[in-house]
PDB file of C-alpha atoms in Angstrom:
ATOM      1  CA  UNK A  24       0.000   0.000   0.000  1.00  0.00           C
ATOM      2  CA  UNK A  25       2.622   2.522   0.795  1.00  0.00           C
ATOM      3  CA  UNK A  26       4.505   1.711  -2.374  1.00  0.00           C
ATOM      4  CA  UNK A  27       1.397   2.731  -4.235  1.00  0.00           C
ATOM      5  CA  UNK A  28       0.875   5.600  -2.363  1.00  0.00           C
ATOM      6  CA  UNK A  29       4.664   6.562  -2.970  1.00  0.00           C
ATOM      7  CA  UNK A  30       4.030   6.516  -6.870  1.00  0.00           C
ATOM      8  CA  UNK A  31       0.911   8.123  -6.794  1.00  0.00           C
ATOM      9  CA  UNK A  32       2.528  10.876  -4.969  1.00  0.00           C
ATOM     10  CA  UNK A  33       5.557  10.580  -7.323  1.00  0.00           C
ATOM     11  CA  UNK A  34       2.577  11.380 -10.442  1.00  0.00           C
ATOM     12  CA  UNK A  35       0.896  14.050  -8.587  1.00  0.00           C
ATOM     13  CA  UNK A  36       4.907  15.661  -8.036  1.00  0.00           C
ATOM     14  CA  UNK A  37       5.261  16.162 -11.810  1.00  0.00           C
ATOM     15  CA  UNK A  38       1.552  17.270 -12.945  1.00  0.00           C
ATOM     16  CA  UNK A  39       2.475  20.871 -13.065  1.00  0.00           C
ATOM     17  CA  UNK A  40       5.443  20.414 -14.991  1.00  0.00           C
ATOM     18  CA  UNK A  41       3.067  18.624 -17.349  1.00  0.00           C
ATOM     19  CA  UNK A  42      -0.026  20.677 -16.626  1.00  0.00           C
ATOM     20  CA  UNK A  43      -0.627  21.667 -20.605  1.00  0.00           C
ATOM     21  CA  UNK A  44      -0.523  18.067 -21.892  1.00  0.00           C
ATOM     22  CA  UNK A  45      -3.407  16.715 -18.952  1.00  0.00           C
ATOM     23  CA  UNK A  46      -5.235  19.690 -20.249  1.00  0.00           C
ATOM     24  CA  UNK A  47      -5.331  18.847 -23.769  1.00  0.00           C
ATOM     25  CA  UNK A  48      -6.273  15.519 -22.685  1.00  0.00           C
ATOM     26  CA  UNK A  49      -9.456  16.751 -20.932  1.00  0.00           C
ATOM     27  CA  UNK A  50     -10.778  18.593 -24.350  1.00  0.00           C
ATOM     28  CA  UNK A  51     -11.881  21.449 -21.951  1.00  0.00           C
ATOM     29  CA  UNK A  52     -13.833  23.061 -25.340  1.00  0.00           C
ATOM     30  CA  UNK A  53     -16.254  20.429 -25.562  1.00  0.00           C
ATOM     31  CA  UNK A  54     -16.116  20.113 -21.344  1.00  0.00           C
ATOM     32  CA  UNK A  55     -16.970  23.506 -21.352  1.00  0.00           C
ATOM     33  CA  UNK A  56     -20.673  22.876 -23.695  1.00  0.00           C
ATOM     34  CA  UNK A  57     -21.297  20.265 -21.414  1.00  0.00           C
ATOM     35  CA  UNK A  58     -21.234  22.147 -18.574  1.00  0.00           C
ATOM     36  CA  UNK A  59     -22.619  24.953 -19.627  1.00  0.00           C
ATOM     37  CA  UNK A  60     -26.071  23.470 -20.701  1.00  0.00           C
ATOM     38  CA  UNK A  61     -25.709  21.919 -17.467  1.00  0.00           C
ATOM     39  CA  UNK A  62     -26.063  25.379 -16.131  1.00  0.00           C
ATOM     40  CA  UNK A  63     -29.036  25.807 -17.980  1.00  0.00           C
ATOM     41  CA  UNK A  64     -30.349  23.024 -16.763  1.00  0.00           C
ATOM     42  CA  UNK A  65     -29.654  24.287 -13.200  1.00  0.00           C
ATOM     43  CA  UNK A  66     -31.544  27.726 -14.414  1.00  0.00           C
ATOM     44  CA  UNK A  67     -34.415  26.264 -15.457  1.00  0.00           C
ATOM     45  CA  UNK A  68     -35.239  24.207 -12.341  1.00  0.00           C
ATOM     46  CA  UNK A  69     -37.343  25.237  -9.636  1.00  0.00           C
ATOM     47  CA  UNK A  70     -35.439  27.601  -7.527  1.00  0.00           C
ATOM     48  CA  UNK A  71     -34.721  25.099  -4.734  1.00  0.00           C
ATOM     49  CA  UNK A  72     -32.320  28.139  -2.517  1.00  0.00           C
ATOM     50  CA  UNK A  73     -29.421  26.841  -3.372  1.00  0.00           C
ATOM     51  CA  UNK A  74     -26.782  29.593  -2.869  1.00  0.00           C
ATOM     52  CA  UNK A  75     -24.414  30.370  -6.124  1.00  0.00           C
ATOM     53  CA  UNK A  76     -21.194  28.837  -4.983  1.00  0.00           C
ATOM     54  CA  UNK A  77     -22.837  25.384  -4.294  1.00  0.00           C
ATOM     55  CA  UNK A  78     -24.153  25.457  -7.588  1.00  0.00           C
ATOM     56  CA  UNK A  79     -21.065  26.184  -9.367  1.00  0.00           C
ATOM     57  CA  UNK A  80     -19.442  23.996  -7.155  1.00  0.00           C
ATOM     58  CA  UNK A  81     -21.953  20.908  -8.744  1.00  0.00           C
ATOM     59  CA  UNK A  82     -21.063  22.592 -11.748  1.00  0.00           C
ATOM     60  CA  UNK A  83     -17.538  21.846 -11.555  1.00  0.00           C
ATOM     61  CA  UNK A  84     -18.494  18.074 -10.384  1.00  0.00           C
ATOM     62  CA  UNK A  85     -19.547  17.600 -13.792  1.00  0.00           C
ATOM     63  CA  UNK A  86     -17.163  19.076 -15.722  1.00  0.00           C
ATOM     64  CA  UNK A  87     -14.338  17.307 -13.621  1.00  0.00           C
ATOM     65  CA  UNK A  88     -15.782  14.227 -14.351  1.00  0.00           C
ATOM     66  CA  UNK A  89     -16.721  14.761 -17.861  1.00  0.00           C
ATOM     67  CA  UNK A  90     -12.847  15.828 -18.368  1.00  0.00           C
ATOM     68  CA  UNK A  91     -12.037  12.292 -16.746  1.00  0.00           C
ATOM     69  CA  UNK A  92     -14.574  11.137 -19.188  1.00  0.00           C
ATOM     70  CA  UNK A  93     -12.741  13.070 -22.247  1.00  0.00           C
ATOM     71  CA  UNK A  94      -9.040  11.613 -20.635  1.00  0.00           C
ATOM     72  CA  UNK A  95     -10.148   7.819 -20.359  1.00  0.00           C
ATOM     73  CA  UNK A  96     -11.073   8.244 -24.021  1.00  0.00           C
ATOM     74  CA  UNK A  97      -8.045   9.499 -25.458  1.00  0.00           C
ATOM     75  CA  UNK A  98      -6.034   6.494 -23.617  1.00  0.00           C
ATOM     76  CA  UNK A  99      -8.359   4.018 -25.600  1.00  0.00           C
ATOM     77  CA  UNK A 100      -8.352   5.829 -29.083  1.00  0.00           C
ATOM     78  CA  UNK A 101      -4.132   6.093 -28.563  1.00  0.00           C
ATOM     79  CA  UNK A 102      -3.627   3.959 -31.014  1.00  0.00           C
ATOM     80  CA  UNK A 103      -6.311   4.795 -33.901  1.00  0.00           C
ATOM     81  CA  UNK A 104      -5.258   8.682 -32.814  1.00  0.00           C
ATOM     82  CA  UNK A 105      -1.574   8.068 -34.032  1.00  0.00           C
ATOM     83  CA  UNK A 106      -3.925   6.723 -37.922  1.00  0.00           C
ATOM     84  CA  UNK A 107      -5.636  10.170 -38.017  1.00  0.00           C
ATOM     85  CA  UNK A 108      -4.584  12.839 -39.126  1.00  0.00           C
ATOM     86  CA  UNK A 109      -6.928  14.549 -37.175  1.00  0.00           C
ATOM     87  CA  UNK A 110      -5.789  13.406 -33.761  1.00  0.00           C
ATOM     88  CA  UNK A 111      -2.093  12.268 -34.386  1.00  0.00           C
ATOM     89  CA  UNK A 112      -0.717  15.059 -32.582  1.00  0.00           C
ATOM     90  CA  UNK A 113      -2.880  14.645 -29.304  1.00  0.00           C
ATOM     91  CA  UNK A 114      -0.191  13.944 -26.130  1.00  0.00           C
ATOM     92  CA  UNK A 115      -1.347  10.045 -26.112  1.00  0.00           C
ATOM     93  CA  UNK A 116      -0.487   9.565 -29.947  1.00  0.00           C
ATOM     94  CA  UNK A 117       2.877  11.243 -29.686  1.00  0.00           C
ATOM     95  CA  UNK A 118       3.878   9.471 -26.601  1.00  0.00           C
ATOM     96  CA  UNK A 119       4.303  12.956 -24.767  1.00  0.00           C
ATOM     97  CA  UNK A 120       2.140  11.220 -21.689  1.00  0.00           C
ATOM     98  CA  UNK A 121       1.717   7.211 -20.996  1.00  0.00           C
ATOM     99  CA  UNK A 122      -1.217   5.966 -20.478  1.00  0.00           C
ATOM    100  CA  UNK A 123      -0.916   5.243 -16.677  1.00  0.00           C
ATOM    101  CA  UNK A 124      -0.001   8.814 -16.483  1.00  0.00           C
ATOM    102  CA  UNK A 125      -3.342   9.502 -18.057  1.00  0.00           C
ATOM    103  CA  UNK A 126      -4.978   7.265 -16.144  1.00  0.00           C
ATOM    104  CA  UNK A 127      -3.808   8.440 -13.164  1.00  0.00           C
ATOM    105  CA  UNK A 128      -4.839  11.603 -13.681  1.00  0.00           C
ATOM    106  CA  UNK A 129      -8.106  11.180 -15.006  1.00  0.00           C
ATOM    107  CA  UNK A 130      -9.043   8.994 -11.695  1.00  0.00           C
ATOM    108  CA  UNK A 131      -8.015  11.739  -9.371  1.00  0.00           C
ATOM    109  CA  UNK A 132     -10.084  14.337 -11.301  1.00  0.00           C
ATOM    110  CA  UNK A 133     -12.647  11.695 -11.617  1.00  0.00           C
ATOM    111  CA  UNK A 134     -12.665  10.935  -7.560  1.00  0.00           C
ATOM    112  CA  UNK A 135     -12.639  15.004  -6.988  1.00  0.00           C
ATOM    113  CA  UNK A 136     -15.333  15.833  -9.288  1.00  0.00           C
ATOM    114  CA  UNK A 137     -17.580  12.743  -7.471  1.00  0.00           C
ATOM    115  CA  UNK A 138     -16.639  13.807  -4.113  1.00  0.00           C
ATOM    116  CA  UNK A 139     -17.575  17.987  -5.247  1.00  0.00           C
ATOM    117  CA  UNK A 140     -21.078  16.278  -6.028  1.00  0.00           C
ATOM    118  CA  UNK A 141     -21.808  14.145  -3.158  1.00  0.00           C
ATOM    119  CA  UNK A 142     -20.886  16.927  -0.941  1.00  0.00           C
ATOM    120  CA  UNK A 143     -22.275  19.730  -2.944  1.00  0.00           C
ATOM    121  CA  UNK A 144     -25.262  17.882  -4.940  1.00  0.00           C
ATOM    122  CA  UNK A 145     -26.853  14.477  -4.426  1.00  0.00           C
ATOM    123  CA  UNK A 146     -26.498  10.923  -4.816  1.00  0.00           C
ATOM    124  CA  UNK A 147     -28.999  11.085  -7.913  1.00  0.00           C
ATOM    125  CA  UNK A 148     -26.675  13.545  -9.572  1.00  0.00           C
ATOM    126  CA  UNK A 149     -23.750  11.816  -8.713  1.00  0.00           C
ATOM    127  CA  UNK A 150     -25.062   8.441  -9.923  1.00  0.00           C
ATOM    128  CA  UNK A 151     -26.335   9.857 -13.164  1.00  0.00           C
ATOM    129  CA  UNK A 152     -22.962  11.763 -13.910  1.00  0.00           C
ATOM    130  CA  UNK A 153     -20.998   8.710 -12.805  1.00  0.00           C
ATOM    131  CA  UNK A 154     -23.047   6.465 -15.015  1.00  0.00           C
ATOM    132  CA  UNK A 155     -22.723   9.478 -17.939  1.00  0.00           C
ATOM    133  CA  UNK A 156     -18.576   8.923 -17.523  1.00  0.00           C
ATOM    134  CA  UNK A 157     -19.305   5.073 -17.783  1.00  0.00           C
ATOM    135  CA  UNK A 158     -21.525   5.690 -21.246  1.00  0.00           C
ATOM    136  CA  UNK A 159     -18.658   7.637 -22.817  1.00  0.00           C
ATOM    137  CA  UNK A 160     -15.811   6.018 -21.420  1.00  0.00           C
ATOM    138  CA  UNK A 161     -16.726   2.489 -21.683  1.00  0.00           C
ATOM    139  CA  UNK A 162     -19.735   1.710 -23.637  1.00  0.00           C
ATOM    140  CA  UNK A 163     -19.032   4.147 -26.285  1.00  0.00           C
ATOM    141  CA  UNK A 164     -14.903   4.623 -26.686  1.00  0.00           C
ATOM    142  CA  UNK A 165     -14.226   0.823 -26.207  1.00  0.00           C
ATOM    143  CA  UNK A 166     -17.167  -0.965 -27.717  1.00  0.00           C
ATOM    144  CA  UNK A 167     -19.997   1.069 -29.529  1.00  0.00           C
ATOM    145  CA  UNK A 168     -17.448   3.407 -31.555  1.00  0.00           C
ATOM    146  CA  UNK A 169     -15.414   0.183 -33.117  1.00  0.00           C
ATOM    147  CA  UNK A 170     -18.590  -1.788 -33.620  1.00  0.00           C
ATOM    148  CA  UNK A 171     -21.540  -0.352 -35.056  1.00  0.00           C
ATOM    149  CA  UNK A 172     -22.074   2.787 -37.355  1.00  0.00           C
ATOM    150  CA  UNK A 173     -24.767   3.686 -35.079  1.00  0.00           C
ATOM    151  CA  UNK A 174     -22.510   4.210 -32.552  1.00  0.00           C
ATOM    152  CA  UNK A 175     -22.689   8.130 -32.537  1.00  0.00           C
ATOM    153  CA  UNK A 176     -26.576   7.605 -32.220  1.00  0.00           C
ATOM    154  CA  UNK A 177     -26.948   5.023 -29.565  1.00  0.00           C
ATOM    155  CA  UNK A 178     -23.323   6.628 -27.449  1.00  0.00           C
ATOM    156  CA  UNK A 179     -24.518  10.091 -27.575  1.00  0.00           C
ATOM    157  CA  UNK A 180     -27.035  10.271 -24.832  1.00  0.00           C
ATOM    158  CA  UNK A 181     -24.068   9.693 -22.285  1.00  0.00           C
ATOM    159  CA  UNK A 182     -22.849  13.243 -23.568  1.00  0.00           C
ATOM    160  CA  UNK A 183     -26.843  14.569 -23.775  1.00  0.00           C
ATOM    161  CA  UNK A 184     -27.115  14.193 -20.018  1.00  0.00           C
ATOM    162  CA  UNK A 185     -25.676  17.673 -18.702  1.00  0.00           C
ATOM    163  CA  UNK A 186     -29.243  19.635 -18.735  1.00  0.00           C
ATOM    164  CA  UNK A 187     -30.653  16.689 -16.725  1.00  0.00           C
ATOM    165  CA  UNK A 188     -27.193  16.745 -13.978  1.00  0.00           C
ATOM    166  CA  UNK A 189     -27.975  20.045 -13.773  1.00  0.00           C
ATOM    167  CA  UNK A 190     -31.838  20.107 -13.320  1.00  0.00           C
ATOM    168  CA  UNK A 191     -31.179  16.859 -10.757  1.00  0.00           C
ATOM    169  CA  UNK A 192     -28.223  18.369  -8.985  1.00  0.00           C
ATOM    170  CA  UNK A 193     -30.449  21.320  -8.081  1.00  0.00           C
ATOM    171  CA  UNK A 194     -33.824  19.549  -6.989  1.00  0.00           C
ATOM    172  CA  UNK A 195     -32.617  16.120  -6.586  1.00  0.00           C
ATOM    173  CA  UNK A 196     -35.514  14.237  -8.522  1.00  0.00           C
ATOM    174  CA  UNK A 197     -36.605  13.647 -12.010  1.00  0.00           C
ATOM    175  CA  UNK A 198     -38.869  15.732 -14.410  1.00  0.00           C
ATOM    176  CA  UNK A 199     -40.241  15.608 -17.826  1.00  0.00           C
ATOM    177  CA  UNK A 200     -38.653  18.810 -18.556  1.00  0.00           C
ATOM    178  CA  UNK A 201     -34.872  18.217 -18.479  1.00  0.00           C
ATOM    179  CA  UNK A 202     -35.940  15.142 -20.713  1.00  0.00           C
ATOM    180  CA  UNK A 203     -36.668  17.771 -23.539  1.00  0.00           C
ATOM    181  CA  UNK A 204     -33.577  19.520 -23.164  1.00  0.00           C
ATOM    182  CA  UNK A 205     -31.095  16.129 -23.355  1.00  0.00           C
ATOM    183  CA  UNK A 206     -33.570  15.011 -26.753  1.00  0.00           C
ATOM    184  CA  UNK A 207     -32.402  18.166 -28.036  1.00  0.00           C
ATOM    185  CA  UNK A 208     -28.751  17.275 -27.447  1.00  0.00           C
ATOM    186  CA  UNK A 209     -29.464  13.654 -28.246  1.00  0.00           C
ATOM    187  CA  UNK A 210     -30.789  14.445 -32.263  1.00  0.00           C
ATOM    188  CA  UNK A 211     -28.304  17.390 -32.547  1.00  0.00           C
ATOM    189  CA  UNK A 212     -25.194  14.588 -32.222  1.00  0.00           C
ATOM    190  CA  UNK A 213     -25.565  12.869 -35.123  1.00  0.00           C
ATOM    191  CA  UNK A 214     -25.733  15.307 -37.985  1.00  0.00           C
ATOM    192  CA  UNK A 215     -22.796  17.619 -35.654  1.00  0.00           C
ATOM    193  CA  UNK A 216     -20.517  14.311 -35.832  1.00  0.00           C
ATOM    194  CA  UNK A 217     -21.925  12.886 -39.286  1.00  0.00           C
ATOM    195  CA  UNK A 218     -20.581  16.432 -41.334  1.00  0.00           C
ATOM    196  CA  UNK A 219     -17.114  15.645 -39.332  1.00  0.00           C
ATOM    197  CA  UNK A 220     -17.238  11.999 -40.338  1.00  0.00           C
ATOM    198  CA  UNK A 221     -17.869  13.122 -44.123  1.00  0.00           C
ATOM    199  CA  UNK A 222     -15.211  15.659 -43.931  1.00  0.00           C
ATOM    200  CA  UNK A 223     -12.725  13.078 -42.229  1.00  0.00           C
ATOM    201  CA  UNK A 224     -13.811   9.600 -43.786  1.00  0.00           C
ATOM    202  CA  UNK A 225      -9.984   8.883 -44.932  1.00  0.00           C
ATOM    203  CA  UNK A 226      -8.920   9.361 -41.471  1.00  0.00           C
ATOM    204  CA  UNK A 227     -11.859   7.411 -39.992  1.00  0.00           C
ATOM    205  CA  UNK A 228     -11.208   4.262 -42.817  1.00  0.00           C
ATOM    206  CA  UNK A 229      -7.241   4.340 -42.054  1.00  0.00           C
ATOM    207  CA  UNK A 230      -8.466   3.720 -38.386  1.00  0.00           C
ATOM    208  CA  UNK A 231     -11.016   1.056 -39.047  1.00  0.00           C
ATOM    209  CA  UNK A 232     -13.693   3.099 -37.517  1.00  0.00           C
ATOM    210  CA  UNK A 233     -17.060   2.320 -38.891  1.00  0.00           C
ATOM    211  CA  UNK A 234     -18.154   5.429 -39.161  1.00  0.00           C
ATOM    212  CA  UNK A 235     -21.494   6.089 -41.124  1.00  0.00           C
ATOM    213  CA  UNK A 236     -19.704   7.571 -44.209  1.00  0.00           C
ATOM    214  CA  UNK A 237     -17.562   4.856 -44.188  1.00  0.00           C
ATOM    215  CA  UNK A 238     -20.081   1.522 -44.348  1.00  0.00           C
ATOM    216  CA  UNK A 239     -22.956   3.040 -45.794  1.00  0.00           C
ATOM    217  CA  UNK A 240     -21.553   6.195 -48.240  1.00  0.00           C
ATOM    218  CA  UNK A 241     -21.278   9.661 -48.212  1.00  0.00           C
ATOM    219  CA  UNK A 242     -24.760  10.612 -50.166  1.00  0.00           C
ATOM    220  CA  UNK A 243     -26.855   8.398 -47.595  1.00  0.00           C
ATOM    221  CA  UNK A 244     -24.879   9.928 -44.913  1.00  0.00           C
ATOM    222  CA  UNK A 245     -26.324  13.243 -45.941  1.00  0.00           C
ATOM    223  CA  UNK A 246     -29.595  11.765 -45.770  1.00  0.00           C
ATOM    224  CA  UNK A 247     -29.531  10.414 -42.515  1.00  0.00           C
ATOM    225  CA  UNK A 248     -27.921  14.431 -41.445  1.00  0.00           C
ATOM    226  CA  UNK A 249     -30.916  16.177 -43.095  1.00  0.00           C
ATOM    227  CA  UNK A 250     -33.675  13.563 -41.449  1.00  0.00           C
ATOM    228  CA  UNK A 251     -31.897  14.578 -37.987  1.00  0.00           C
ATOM    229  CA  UNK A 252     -31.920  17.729 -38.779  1.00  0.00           C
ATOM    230  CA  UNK A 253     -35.623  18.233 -39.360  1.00  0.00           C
ATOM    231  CA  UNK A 254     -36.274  15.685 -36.502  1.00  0.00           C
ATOM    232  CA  UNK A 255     -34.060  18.538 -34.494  1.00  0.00           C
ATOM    233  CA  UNK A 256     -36.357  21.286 -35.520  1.00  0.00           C
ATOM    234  CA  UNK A 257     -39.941  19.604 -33.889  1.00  0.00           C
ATOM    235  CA  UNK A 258     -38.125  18.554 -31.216  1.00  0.00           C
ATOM    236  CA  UNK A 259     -36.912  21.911 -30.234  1.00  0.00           C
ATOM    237  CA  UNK A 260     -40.751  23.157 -30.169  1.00  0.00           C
ATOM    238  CA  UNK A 261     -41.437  21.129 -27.144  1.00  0.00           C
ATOM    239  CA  UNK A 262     -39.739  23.013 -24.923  1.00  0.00           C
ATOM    240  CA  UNK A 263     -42.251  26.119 -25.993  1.00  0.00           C
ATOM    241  CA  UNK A 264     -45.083  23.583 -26.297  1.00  0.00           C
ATOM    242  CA  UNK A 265     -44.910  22.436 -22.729  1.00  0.00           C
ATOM    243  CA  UNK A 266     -44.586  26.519 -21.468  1.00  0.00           C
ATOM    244  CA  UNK A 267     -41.329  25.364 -20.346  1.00  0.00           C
ATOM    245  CA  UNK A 268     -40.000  28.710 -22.807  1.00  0.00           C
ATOM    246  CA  UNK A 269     -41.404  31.736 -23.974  1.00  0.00           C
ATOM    247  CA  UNK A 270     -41.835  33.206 -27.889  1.00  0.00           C
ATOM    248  CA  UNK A 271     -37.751  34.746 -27.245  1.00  0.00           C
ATOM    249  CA  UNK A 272     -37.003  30.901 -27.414  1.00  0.00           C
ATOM    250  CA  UNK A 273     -39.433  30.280 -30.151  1.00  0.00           C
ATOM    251  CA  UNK A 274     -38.220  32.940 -32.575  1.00  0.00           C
ATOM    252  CA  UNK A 275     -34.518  32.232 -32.098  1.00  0.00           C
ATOM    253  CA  UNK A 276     -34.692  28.467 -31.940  1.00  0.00           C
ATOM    254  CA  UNK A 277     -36.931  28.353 -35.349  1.00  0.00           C
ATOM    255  CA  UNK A 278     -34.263  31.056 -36.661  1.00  0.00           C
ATOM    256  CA  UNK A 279     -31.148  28.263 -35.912  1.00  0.00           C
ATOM    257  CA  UNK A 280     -33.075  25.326 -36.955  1.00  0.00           C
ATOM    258  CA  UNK A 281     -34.025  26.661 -40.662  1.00  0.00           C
ATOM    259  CA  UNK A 282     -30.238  28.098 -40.761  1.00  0.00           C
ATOM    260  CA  UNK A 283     -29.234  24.055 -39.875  1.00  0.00           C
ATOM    261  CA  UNK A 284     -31.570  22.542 -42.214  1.00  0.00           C
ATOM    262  CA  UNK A 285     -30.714  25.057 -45.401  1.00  0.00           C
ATOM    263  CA  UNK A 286     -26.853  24.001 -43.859  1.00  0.00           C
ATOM    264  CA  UNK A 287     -27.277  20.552 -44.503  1.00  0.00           C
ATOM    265  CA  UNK A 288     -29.453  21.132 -47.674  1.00  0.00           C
ATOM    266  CA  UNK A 289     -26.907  22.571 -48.781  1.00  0.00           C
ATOM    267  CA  UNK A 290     -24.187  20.067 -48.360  1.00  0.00           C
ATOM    268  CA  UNK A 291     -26.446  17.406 -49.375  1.00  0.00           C
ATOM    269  CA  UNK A 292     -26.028  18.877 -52.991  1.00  0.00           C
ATOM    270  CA  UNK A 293     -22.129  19.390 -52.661  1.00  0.00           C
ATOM    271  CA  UNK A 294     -18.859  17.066 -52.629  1.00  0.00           C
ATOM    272  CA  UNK A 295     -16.537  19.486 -51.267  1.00  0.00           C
ATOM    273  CA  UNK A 296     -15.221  18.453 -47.205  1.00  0.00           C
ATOM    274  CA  UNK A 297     -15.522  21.946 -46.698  1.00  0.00           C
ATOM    275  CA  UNK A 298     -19.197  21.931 -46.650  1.00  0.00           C
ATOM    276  CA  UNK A 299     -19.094  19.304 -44.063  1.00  0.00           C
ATOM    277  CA  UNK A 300     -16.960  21.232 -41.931  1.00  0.00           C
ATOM    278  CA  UNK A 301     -19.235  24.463 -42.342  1.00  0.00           C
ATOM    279  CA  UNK A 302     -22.041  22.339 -41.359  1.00  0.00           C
ATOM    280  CA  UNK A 303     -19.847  20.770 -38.422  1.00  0.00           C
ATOM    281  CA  UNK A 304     -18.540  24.722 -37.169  1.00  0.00           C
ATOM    282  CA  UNK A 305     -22.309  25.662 -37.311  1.00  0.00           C
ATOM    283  CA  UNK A 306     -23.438  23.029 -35.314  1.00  0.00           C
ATOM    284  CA  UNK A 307     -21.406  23.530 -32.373  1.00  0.00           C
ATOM    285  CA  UNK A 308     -22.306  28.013 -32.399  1.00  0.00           C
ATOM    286  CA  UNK A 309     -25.711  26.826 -33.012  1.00  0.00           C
ATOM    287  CA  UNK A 310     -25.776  24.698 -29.479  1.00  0.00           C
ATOM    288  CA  UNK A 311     -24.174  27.148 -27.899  1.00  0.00           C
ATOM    289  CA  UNK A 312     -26.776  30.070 -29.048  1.00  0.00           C
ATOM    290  CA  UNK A 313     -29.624  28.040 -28.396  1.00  0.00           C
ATOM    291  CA  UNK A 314     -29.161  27.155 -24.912  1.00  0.00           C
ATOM    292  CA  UNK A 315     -28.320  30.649 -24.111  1.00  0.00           C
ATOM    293  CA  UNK A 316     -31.418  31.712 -25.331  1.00  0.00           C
ATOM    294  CA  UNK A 317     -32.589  29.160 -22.907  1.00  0.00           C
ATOM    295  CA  UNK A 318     -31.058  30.732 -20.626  1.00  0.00           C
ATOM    296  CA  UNK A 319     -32.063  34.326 -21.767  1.00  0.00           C
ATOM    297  CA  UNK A 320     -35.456  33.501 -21.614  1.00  0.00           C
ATOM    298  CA  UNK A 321     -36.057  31.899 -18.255  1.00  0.00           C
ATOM    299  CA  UNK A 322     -34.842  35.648 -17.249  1.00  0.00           C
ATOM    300  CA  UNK A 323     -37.610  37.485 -19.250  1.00  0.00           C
ATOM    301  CA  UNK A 324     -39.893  34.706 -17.960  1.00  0.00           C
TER     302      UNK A 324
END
């Protein structure tokens, strides 16, 4: 035991001097959407009294463990990230960091980020976000994503579940309405990681990935991105529907969701990869914007 302790103390000694490659392990852009629909997930529960600092402190909960999430993933794509061209340069693929190192690391943020929500949240919460790392980590990076071209369908409600954390870390039970918020997560996945497949099938065929693209073609790939997309645009009326948002939310959503469909309209007509990526860059502003005005319109409300 104190040998392990003694190396564990030994890894923690040399994380500063490391401290930019465990960051680009933790791909802190995409931790950073996560938790902030989270927050509007938080927002648009009933006001439960909570005081601002234990909510951010759930907040960072989830986005320590979603990093751990993010880390645990690049240690099991290390050897597919040194095919792509994409992800060769990522600190696994170059051998900058081993993968105990990684490991390491991503259990201690992992155990901090569980303890910030017991303490700060709830078990529910910590359960869900726990069982959210497991979805990505596990299910998805070591089986789902080398088996099935399906597997950005059926993997992405593990990173759809932030709105609901955040709704359950503030009133500690289940609703409809954080439901309606991770469905809109859940359809926007596959057309966001679809138009990065298209623009990326070489890379994803070099690594034996099955991505969509790659099994079943570019042109029914498109398809498949413009029947998501409309599928996006009625889902996105529930949350209006319900009276869970206001005619702000209405306007602006409907605004995004034609921009997306013409988007992928668009691309469904063209061969060039730099359509997909367009489609792939709009995807993630369009997120972004629409769960701000979320956010925007729980305030007028």
């Amino acid at each position: 035991m104190s040998l392990l302790v003694e190396k564990y103390l030994t890894f923690v000694a040399v994380i500063p001097k490391n401290a930019a490659l465990y960051l680009r392990i933790c791909k802190l852009k995409v931790v950073l959407m996560l938790v902030i629909t989270a927050w509007v997930g938080i927002v648009l529960a009933p006001d439960m009294g909570r005081s601002w600092l234990v909510q951010l402190a759930s907040l960072a909960g989830i986005g320590l463990v979603s990093a751990a999430a993010a880390a645990i993933n690049h240690i099991v794509d290390q050897d597919r990230d040194q095919k792509m061209a994409r992800t060769r340069h990522r600190p696994l693929a170059q051998q900058q960091l081993s993968a105990k190192q990684a490991l390491c690391f991503a259990a201690s943020i992992g155990i901090m980020g569980g303890i910030l929500l017991l303490v700060y949240s709830n078990w529910l919460c910590t359960l869900l976000t726990v069982g959210a790392l497991f979805g990505y980590a596990v299910v998805y990076s070591v089986f789902l994503k080398h088996m099935t071209p399906q597997n950005i369908v059926i993997g992405g409600l593990a990173g759809a579940m932030p709105p609901l954390l955040g709704w359950v870390s503030e009133t500690g039970s289940f609703n409809a309405e954080p439901w309606l918020l991770v469905m809109i997560i859940f359809t926007w996945t596959p057309p966001h990681f679809w138009a990065l497949a298209i623009a990326r099938k070489q890379d994803y065929e070099r690594a034996d990935i099955p991505m969509l693209p790659v099994t079943h073609g570019v042109r029914f790939t498109k398809l498949c991105m413009l029947v998501y997309s409309v599928l996006l645009t009625l889902v996105c009326l529930l949350p209006f529907l319900i009276g869970m948002s206001g005619w702000l939310y209405l306007i602006i959503s409907s605004f995004l969701n034609a921009m997306f469909v013409q988007k992928v309209i668009r691309l469904y007509f063209e061969s060039k990869s730099e359509s997909a990526m367009s489609v792939f860059r709009f995807s993630i502003t369009y997120l972004l914007l629409l769960f701000v005005v979320l956010f925007a319109d729980k305030l007028i409300l």
